[in-house]
């Protein structure tokens, strides 16, 4: 049984993110993609447009001295353009570290990611880490 194409698309995104391959990540998204980050920290908010989303991903690396990583645990599709992924994120920032479970809810149209809603198991911990 082969993987659903929407799941394969999201997995390619995780692989590109792990390599810091912003060019590949950008090709997986529409020009008007939005990534919604919960909480009230400096990374929180609605990052609108491909360049803004890629800048968010670059900042994750810069703010953690390149230590930020995500380890995918599950990728699930509904066959109607929605994918849920679950992962563990970890990184170090200054004298603080984080290891936290999180998830992303993707909307996919025409084989491109158009919307990413992020959830985390502990918004306060995430805000404290990035704050």
CSV table of C-alpha atoms in Angstrom, one decimal, residues 19-131:
chain,number,residue,atom,x,y,z
A,19,UNK,CA,18.2,20.0,5.5
A,20,UNK,CA,17.6,23.7,5.6
A,21,UNK,CA,16.5,23.5,2.0
A,22,UNK,CA,14.4,26.6,1.7
A,23,UNK,CA,14.3,26.3,-2.1
A,24,UNK,CA,12.5,23.0,-2.0
A,25,UNK,CA,10.2,24.1,0.8
A,26,UNK,CA,9.2,27.1,-1.2
A,27,UNK,CA,8.3,25.0,-4.2
A,28,UNK,CA,5.9,23.0,-2.0
A,29,UNK,CA,3.9,26.1,-1.1
A,30,UNK,CA,1.6,28.5,-2.9
A,31,UNK,CA,2.8,32.1,-3.1
A,32,UNK,CA,0.0,33.1,-0.7
A,33,UNK,CA,0.6,30.4,1.9
A,34,UNK,CA,-0.1,31.3,5.5
A,35,UNK,CA,1.5,29.6,8.6
A,36,UNK,CA,-0.4,30.3,11.8
A,37,UNK,CA,1.7,30.0,15.0
A,38,UNK,CA,-0.1,29.9,18.3
A,39,UNK,CA,0.8,31.8,21.5
A,40,UNK,CA,2.1,35.3,22.2
A,41,UNK,CA,5.8,34.9,21.7
A,42,UNK,CA,7.9,36.6,19.0
A,43,UNK,CA,7.4,33.7,16.6
A,44,UNK,CA,3.6,33.7,17.1
A,45,UNK,CA,1.1,35.1,14.6
A,46,UNK,CA,0.0,34.7,11.0
A,47,UNK,CA,3.0,34.5,8.6
A,48,UNK,CA,1.4,35.4,5.3
A,49,UNK,CA,3.1,34.7,1.9
A,50,UNK,CA,5.8,32.2,0.9
A,51,UNK,CA,8.7,34.6,1.8
A,52,UNK,CA,7.3,35.3,5.2
A,53,UNK,CA,6.8,31.6,6.0
A,54,UNK,CA,10.4,30.8,4.8
A,55,UNK,CA,11.7,33.7,6.9
A,56,UNK,CA,9.9,32.2,9.9
A,57,UNK,CA,11.7,28.9,9.2
A,58,UNK,CA,15.0,30.6,8.8
A,59,UNK,CA,14.5,32.4,12.2
A,60,UNK,CA,13.9,29.1,13.9
A,61,UNK,CA,17.3,28.1,12.9
A,62,UNK,CA,19.0,31.4,13.6
A,63,UNK,CA,17.4,31.9,17.0
A,64,UNK,CA,18.6,28.4,18.1
A,65,UNK,CA,22.1,28.5,16.6
A,66,UNK,CA,21.0,25.8,14.2
A,67,UNK,CA,19.9,23.4,16.9
A,68,UNK,CA,16.2,23.5,16.1
A,69,UNK,CA,15.0,20.1,14.8
A,70,UNK,CA,11.6,18.4,14.2
A,71,UNK,CA,11.2,14.6,14.3
A,72,UNK,CA,8.0,13.6,12.5
A,73,UNK,CA,6.0,10.9,14.3
A,74,UNK,CA,2.8,10.6,12.1
A,75,UNK,CA,1.4,12.0,9.0
A,76,UNK,CA,-2.3,11.5,8.2
A,77,UNK,CA,-4.4,12.5,5.2
A,78,UNK,CA,-8.2,12.7,4.8
A,79,UNK,CA,-8.0,12.4,1.0
A,80,UNK,CA,-9.8,15.8,0.6
A,81,UNK,CA,-6.8,18.1,0.8
A,82,UNK,CA,-6.1,18.0,4.5
A,83,UNK,CA,-3.1,16.5,6.3
A,84,UNK,CA,-2.3,16.4,10.0
A,85,UNK,CA,1.3,15.8,11.1
A,86,UNK,CA,2.6,15.2,14.6
A,87,UNK,CA,6.2,15.7,15.6
A,88,UNK,CA,8.6,16.4,18.4
A,89,UNK,CA,10.5,19.7,18.2
A,90,UNK,CA,13.7,20.3,20.1
A,91,UNK,CA,16.2,23.1,20.2
A,92,UNK,CA,18.4,25.2,22.4
A,93,UNK,CA,18.3,28.9,22.8
A,94,UNK,CA,20.7,30.7,25.1
A,95,UNK,CA,20.6,28.8,28.5
A,96,UNK,CA,17.2,27.3,27.7
A,97,UNK,CA,16.2,24.1,25.9
A,98,UNK,CA,13.0,22.7,24.7
A,99,UNK,CA,11.6,19.4,23.7
A,100,UNK,CA,7.9,19.5,22.9
A,101,UNK,CA,5.3,17.7,20.9
A,102,UNK,CA,3.4,19.6,18.3
A,103,UNK,CA,1.3,19.2,15.3
A,104,UNK,CA,0.6,20.9,12.0
A,105,UNK,CA,-2.7,20.9,10.1
A,106,UNK,CA,-2.1,21.5,6.3
A,107,UNK,CA,-4.5,22.5,3.6
A,108,UNK,CA,-3.4,21.4,0.2
A,109,UNK,CA,-4.8,22.6,-3.1
A,110,UNK,CA,-3.4,21.6,-6.5
A,111,UNK,CA,-0.4,19.7,-5.0
A,112,UNK,CA,0.7,22.8,-3.0
A,113,UNK,CA,0.4,23.7,0.6
A,114,UNK,CA,-1.9,26.8,1.0
A,115,UNK,CA,-2.3,26.9,4.8
A,116,UNK,CA,-0.5,25.6,7.9
A,117,UNK,CA,-2.1,25.7,11.4
A,118,UNK,CA,0.3,24.9,14.2
A,119,UNK,CA,-0.7,23.4,17.5
A,120,UNK,CA,1.5,22.6,20.5
A,121,UNK,CA,1.1,20.6,23.7
A,122,UNK,CA,2.2,23.5,25.9
A,123,UNK,CA,1.7,27.1,24.5
A,124,UNK,CA,3.1,28.7,27.7
A,125,UNK,CA,6.3,26.6,27.5
A,126,UNK,CA,6.7,27.5,23.8
A,127,UNK,CA,6.2,31.2,24.5
A,128,UNK,CA,8.7,31.1,27.3
A,129,UNK,CA,11.3,29.4,25.1
A,130,UNK,CA,11.0,31.8,22.2
A,131,UNK,CA,10.3,34.9,24.4
